[in-house]
mmCIF file of C-alpha atoms in Angstrom:
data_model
loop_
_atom_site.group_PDB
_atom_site.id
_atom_site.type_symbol
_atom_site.label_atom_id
_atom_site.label_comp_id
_atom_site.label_asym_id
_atom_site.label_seq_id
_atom_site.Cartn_x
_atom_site.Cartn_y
_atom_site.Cartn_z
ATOM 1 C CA UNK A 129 -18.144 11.982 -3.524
ATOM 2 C CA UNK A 130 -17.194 8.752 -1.464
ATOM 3 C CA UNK A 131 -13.930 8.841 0.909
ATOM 4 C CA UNK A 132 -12.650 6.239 3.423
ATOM 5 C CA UNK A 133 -9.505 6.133 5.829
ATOM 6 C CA UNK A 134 -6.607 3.872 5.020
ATOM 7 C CA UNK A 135 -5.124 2.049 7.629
ATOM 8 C CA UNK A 136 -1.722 3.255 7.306
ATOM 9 C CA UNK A 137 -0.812 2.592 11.048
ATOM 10 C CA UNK A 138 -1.228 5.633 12.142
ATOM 11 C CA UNK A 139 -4.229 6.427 14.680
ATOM 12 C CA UNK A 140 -6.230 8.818 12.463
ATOM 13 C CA UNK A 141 -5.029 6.765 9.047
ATOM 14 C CA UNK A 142 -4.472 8.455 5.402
ATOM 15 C CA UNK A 143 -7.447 9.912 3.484
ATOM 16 C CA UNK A 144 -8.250 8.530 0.340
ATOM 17 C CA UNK A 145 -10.802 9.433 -2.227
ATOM 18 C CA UNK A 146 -12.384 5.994 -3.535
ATOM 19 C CA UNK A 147 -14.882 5.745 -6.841
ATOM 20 C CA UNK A 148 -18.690 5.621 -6.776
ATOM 21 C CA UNK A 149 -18.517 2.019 -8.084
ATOM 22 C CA UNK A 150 -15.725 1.124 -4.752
ATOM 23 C CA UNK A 151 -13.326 -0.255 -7.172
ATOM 24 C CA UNK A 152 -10.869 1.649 -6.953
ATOM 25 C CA UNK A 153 -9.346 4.954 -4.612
ATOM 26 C CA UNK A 154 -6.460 7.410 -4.660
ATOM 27 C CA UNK A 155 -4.686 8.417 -1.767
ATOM 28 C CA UNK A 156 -5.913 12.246 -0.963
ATOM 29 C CA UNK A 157 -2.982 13.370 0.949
ATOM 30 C CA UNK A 158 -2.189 16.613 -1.136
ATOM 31 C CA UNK A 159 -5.406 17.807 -0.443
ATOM 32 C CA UNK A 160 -6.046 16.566 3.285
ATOM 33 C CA UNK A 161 -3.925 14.520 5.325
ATOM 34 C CA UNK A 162 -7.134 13.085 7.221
ATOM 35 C CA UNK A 163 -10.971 13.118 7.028
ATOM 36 C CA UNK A 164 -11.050 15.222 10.355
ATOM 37 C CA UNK A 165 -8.196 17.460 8.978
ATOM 38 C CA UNK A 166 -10.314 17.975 5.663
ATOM 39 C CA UNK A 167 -13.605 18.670 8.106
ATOM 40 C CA UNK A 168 -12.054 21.044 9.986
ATOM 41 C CA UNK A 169 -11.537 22.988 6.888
ATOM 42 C CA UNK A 170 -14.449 21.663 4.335
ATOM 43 C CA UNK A 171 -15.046 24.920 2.502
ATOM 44 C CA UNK A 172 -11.539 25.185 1.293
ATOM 45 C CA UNK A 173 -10.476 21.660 1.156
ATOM 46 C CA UNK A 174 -13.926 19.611 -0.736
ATOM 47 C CA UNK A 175 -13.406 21.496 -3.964
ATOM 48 C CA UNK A 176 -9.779 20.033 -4.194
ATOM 49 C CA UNK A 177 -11.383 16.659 -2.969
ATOM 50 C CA UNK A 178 -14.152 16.769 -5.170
ATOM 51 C CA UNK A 179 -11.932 17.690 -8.221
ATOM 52 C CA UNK A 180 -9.683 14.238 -7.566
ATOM 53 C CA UNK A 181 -13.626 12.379 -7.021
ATOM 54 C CA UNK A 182 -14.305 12.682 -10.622
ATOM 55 C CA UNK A 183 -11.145 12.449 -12.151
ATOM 56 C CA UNK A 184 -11.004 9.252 -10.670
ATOM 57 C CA UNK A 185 -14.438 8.293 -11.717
ATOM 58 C CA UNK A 186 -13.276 9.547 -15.399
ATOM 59 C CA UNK A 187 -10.459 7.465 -15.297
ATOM 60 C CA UNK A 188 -8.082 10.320 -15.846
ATOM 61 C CA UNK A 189 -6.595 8.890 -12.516
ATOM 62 C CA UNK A 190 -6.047 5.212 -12.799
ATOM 63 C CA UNK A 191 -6.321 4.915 -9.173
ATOM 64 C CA UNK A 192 -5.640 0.922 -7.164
ATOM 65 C CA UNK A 193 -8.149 -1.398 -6.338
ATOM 66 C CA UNK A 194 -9.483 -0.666 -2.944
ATOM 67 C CA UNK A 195 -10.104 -2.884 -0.286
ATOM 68 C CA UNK A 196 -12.938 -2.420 2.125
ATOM 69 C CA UNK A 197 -10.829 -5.106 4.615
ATOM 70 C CA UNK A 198 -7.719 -2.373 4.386
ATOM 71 C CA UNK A 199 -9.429 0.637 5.809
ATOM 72 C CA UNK A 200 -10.301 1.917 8.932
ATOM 73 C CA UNK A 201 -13.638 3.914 9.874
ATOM 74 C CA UNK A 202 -14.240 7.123 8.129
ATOM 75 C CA UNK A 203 -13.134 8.802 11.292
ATOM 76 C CA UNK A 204 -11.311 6.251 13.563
ATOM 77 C CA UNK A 205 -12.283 8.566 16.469
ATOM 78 C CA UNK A 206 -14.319 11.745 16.621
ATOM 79 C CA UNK A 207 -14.773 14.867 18.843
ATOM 80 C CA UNK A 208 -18.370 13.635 19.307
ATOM 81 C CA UNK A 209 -20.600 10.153 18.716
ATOM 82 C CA UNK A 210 -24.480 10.914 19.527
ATOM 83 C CA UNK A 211 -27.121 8.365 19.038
ATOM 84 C CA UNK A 212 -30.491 8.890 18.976
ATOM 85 C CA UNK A 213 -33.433 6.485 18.856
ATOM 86 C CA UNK A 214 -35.214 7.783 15.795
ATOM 87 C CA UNK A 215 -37.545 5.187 14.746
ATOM 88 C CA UNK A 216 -40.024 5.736 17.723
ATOM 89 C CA UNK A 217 -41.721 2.174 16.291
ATOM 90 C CA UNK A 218 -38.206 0.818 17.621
ATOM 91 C CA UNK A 219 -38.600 2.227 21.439
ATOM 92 C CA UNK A 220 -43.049 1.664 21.107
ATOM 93 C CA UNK A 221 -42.042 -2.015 20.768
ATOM 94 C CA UNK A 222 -39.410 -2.115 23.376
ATOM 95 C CA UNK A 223 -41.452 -0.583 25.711
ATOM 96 C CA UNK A 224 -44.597 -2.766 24.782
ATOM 97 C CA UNK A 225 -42.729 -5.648 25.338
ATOM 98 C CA UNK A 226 -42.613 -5.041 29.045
ATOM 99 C CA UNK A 227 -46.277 -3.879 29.349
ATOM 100 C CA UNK A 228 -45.014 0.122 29.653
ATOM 101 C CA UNK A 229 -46.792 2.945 27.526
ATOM 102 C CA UNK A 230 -44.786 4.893 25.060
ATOM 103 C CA UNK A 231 -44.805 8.343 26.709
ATOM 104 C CA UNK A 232 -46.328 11.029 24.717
ATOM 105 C CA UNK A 233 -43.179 13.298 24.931
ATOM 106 C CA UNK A 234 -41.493 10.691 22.844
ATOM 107 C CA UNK A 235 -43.284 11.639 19.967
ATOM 108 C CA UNK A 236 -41.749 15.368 20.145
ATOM 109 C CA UNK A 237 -38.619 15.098 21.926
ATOM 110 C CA UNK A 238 -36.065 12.981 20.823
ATOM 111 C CA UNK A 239 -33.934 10.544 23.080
ATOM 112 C CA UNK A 240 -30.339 10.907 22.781
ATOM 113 C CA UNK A 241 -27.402 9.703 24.158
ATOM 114 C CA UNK A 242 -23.593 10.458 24.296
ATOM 115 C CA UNK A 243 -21.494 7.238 23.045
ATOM 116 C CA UNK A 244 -17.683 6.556 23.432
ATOM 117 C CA UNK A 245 -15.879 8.311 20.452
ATOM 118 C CA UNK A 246 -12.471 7.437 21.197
ATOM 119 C CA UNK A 247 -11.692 3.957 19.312
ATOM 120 C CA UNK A 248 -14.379 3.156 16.750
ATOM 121 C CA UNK A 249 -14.312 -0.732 15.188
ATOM 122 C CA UNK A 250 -13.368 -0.839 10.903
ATOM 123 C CA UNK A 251 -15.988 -2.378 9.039
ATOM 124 C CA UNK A 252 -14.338 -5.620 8.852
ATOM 125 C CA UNK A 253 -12.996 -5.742 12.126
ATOM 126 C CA UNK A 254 -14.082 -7.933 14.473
ATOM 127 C CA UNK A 255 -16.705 -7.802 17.952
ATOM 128 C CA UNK A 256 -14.363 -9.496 20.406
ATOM 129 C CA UNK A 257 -16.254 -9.746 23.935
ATOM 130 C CA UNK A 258 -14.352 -11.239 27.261
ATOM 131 C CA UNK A 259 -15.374 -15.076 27.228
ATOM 132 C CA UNK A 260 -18.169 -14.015 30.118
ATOM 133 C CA UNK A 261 -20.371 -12.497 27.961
ATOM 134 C CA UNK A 262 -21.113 -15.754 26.673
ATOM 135 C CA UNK A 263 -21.524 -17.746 29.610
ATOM 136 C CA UNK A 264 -24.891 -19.417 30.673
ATOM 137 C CA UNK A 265 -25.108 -17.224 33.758
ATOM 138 C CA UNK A 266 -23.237 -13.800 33.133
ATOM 139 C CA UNK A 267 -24.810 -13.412 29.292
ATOM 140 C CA UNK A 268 -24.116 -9.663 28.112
ATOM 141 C CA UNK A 269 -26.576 -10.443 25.335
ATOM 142 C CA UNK A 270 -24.260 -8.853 22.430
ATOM 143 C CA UNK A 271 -26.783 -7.710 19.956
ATOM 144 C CA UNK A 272 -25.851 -5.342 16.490
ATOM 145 C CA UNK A 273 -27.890 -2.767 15.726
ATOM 146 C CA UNK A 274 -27.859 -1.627 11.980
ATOM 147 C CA UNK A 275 -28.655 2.089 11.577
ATOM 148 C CA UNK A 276 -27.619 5.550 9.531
ATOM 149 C CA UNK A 277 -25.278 8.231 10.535
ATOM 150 C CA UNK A 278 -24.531 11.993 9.541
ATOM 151 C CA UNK A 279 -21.151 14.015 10.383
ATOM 152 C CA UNK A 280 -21.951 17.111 10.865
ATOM 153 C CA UNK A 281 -19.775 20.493 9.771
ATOM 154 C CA UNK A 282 -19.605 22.934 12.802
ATOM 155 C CA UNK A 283 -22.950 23.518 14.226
ATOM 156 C CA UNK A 284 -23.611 26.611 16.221
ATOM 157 C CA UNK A 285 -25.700 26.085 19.557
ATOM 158 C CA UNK A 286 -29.485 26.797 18.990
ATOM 159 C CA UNK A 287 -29.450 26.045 15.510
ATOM 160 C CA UNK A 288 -33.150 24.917 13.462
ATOM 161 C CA UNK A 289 -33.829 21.993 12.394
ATOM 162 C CA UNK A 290 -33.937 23.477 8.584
ATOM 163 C CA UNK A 291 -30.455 24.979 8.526
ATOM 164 C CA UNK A 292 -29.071 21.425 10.412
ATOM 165 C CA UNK A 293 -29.340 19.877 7.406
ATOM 166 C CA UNK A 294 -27.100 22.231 5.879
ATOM 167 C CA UNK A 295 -23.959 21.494 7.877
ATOM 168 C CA UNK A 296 -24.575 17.899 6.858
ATOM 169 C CA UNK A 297 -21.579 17.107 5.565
ATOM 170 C CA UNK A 298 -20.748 12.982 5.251
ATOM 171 C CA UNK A 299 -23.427 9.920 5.378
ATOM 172 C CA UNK A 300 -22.215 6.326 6.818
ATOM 173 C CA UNK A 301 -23.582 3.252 7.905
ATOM 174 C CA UNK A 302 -23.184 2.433 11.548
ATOM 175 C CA UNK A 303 -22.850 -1.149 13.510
ATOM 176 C CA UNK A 304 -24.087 0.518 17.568
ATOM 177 C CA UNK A 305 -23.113 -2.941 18.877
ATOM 178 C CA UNK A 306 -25.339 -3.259 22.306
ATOM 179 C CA UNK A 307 -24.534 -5.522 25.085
ATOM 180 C CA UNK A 308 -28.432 -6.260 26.279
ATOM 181 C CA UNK A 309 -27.719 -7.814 29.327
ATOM 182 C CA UNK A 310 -26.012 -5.482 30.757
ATOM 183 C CA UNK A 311 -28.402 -2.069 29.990
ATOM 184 C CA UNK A 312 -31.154 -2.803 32.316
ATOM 185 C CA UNK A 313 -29.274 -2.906 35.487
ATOM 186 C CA UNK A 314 -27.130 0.503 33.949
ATOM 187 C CA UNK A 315 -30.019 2.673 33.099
ATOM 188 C CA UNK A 316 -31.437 1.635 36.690
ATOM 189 C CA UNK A 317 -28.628 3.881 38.070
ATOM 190 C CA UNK A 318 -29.864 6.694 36.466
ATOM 191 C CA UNK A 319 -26.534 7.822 34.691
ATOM 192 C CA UNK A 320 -27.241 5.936 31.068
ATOM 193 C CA UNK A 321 -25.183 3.633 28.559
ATOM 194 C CA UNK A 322 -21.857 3.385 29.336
ATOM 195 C CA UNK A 323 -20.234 -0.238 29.493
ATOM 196 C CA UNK A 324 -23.520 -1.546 28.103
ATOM 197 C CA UNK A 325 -22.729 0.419 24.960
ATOM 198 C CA UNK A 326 -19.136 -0.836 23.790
ATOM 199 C CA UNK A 327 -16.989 0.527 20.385
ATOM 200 C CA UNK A 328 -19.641 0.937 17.510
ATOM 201 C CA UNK A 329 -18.073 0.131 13.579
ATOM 202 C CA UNK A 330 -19.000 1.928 10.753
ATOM 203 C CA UNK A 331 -19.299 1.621 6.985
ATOM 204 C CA UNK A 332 -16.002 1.322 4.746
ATOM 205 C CA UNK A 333 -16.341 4.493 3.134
ATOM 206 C CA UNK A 334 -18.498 8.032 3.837
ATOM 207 C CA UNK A 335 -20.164 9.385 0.539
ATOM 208 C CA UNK A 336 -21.372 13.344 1.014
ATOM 209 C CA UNK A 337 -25.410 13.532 0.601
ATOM 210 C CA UNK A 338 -25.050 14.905 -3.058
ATOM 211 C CA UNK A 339 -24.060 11.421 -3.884
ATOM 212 C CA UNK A 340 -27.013 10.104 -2.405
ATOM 213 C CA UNK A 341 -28.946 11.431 -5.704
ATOM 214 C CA UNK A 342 -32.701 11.406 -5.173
ATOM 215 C CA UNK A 343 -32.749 8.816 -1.881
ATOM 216 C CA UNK A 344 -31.475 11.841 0.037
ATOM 217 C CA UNK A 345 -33.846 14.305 0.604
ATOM 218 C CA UNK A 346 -35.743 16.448 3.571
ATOM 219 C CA UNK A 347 -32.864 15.044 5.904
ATOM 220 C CA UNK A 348 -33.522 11.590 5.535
ATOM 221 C CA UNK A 349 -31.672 8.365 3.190
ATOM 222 C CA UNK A 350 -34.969 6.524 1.807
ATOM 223 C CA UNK A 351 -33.511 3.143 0.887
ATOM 224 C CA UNK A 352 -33.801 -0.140 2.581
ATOM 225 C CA UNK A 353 -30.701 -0.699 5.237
ATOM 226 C CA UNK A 354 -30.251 -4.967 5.011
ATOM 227 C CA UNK A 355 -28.515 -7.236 7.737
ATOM 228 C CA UNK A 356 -27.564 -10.436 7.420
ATOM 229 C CA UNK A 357 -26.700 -12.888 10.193
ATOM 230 C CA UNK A 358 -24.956 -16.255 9.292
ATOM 231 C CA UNK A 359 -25.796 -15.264 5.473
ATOM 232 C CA UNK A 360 -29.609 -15.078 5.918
ATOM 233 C CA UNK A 361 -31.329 -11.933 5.010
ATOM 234 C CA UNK A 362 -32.366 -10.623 8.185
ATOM 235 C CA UNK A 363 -34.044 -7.135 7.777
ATOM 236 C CA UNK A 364 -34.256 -4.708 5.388
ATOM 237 C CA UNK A 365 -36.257 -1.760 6.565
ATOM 238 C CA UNK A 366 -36.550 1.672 4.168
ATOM 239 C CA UNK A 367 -34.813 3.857 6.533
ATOM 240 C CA UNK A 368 -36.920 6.721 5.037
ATOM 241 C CA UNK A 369 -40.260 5.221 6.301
ATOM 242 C CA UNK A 370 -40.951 5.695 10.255
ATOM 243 C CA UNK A 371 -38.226 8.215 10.973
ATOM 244 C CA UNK A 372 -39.964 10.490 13.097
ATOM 245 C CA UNK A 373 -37.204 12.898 13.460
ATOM 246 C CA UNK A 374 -34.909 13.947 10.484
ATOM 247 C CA UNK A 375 -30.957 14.420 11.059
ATOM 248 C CA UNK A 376 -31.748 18.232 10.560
ATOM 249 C CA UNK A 377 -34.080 17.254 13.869
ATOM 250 C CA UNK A 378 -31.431 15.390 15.696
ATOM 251 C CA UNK A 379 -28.637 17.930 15.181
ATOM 252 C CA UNK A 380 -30.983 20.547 16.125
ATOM 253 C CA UNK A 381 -31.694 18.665 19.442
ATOM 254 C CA UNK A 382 -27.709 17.633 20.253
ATOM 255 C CA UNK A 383 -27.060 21.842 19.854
ATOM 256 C CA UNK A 384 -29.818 22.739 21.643
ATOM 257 C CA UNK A 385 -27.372 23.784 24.612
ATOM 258 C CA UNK A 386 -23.907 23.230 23.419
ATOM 259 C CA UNK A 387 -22.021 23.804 20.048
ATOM 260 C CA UNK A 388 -20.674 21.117 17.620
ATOM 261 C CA UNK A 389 -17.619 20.742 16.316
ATOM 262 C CA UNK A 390 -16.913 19.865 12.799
ATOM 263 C CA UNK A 391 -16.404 15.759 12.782
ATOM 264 C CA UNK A 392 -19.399 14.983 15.232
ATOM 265 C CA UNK A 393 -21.103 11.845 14.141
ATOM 266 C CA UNK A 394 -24.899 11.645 15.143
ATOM 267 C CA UNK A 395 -26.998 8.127 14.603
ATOM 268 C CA UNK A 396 -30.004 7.572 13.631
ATOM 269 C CA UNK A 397 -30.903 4.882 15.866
ATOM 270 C CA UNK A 398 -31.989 1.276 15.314
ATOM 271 C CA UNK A 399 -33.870 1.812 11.764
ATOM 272 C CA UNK A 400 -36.948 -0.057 12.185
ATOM 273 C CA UNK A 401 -40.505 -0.175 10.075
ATOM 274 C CA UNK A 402 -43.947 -0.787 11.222
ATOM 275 C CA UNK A 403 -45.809 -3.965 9.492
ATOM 276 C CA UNK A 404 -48.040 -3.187 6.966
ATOM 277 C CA UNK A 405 -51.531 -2.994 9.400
ATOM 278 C CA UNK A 406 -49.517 -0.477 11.628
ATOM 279 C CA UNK A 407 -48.609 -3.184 14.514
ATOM 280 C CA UNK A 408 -45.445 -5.029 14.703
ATOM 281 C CA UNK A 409 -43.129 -6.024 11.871
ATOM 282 C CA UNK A 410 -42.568 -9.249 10.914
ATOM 283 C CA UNK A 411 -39.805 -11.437 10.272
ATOM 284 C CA UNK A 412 -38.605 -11.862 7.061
ATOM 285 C CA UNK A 413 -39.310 -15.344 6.687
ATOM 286 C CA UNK A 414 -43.065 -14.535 7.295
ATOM 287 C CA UNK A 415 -43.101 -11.665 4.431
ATOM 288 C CA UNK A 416 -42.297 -8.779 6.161
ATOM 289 C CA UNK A 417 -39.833 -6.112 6.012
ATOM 290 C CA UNK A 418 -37.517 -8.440 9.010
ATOM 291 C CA UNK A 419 -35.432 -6.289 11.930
ATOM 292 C CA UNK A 420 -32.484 -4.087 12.158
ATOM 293 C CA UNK A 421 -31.426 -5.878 15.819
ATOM 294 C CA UNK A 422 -32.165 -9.041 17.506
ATOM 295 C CA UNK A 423 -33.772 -6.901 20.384
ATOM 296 C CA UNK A 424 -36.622 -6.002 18.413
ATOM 297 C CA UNK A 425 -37.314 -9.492 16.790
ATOM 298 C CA UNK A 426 -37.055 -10.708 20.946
ATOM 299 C CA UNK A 427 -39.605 -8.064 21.218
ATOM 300 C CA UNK A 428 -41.947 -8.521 18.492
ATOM 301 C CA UNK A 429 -41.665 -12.631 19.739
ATOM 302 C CA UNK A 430 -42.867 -11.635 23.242
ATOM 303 C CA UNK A 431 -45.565 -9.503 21.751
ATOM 304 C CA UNK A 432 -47.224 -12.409 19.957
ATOM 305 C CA UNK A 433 -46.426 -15.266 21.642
ATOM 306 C CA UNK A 434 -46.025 -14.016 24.924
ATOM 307 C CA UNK A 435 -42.083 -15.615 24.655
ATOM 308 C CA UNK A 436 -38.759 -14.315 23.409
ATOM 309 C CA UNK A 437 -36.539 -17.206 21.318
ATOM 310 C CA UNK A 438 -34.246 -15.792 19.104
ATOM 311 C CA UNK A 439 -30.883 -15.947 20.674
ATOM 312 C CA UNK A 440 -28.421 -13.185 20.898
ATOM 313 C CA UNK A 441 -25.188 -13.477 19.704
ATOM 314 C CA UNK A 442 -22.341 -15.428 20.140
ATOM 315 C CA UNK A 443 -19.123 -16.874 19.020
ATOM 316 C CA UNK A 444 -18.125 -17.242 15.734
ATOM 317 C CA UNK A 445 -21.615 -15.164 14.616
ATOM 318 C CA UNK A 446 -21.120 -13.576 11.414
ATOM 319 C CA UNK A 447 -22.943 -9.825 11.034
ATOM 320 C CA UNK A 448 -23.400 -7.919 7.432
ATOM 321 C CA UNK A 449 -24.497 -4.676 7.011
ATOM 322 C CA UNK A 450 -24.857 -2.925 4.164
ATOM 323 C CA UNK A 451 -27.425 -0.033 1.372
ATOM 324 C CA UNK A 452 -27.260 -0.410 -2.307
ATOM 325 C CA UNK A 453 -28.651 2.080 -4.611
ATOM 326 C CA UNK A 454 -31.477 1.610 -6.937
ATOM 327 C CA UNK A 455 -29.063 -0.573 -9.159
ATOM 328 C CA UNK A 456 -28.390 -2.873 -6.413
ATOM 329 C CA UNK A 457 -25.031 -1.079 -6.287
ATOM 330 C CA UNK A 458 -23.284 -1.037 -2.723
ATOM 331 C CA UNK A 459 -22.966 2.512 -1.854
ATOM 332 C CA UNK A 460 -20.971 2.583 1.587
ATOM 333 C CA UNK A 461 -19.583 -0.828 1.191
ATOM 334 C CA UNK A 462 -20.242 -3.516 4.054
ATOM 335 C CA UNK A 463 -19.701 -3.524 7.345
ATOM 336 C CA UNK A 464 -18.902 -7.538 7.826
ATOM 337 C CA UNK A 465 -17.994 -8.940 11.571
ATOM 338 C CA UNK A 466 -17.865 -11.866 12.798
ATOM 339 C CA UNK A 467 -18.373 -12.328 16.900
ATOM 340 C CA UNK A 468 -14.693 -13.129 18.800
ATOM 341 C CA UNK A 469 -14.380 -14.286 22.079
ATOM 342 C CA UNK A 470 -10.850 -12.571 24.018
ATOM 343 C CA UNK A 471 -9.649 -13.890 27.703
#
């Protein structure tokens, strides 16, 4: 089952039920007003949902051609946005980069952190930055970072990692824009992300795991997640391959000392691969599986030849994110946005 959030002009927007192929949707309203209001009451409300799913997908229900540029986020705001990092390959490099060992608690612990829920970016909408993150000496170094993310039923505190999985409710694609420049001197303070770490954007539409078919399974969406900046193919990492913590593992870890309400969104983290002789991956222009962030491809750059090049973004930079299935069909839709510059 696939849904997605009109943009009706409301702040939470009009759920709509939308076809496996995304060509067309039907407005949901009898059954749910919004995707938070149908979360909050799943067990009684998905059966009505899933009955309108396939009459639309039978055609009983002519539906209207939907519009990935007319929609808002999935949830346009949520109770609770959690990222994690993953892809430990992702933070190894990072950290390898600047000469530092990956710590061996990284391995077993994930790392986590609490992002701003409040106004999430629609897949098409734009990144606008103040005209300073561009400048030659204040650079932000406005990156995208391509990754996975679950929404999660309510989630008693203490859950396992096993029964996580089962208050999976919703899969989407995520856009955790990161302002580079700026993280070093915030994480120095010792409190974490905060304006380093500005509105994230998600896919057009949010399909439930059953409609994942056989790429979902043990907690994990094995298919490759591409990018493209400017047009050019710039990653495509199998988000199944290097995830050393599950979403059953990462809900697990954000409940550890607090319960979850139904609606919280946890990442996956920058999806990243290793190359094929277990060292860095390389660029797809050299035959390798490419990045899911400039940051890493900086990274791997320093790592060989001792020097970063590729630039960060900027102004009028176009960003494409997007899964098919194993019939090159898109299954979330794209999340397409080009870099804006605001006074």
């Amino acid at each position: 089952m696939k849904l997605a959030t009109l943009n009706d002009g409301s702040r939470d927007g009009a759920l709509a039920v939308v076809s496996t192929d995304l060509a067309r949707y039907t407005p949901a309203g009898g059954v749910a007003a919004t995707l938070q209001a149908a979360l909050d009451d799943w067990s009684h409300v998905e059966p009505g949902l899933r009955d309108l799913f396939e009459r639309l997908d039978l055609k009983q229900i002519a539906g209207e051609p939907f519009d990935e540029r007319a929609v808002l986020a999935p949830l346009p705001r949520a109770f609770q946005w959690a990222d994690a990092s993953a892809y430990v390959n992702h933070v190894e490099l990072v950290r390898k980069a600047r000469g530092a060992e990956l710590p061996e608690s990284f391995l077993s612990d994930p790392l986590m952190y609490q992002g701003g829920s409040d106004a999430f970016l629609a897949a098409r909408e734009p990144i606008r930055m103040p005209s300073e993150a561009f400048a030659d000496t204040r650079d932000y170094g406005v990156d995208f970072e391509a990754e996975i993310a679950v929404v999660s039923d309510d989630v008693p505190m203490g859950i396992a990692a096993e029964v996580a999985r089962e208050r999976i409710r919703l899969v989407m694609l995520v856009n955790d824009v990161s302002l580079r420049g700026l993280i070093p001197a915030e994480l120095a303070k010792g409190f974490g992300f905060f304006q380093s770490k500005p509105a994230s954007s998600f896919s057009p539409v949010a399909v439930t795991p059953d409609a994942l078919g056989r790429a979902w399974r043990e907690g994990k969406l094995h298919l490759p997640l591409v990018s493209t900046l400017n047009g050019k193919r710039f990653g495509n990492p199998d988000a199944g391959v290097d995830m050393n913590f599950d979403f059953g593992r990462l809900i697990a870890h954000a409940a550890k000392t607090r319960r979850l309400s139904a609606g919280s969104i946890v990442g996956s983290g920058t999806v990243s691969n290793r190359g094929a002789d277990g060292g860095p991956g390389k660029p797809i222009a050299d035959g390798g599986r490419g990045y899911s962030c400039i940051a890493e491809q900086r990274m791997v750059e320093t790592i060989v030849t001792g020097a970063a090049v590729s630039p960060y973004l900027t102004i009028g930079d176009v960003v494409r994110i997007e899964m098919n299935d194993e019939n090159g069909r898109s299954i979330f839709g794209a999340i397409e946005q080009e870099v804006q510059s605001v006074s």
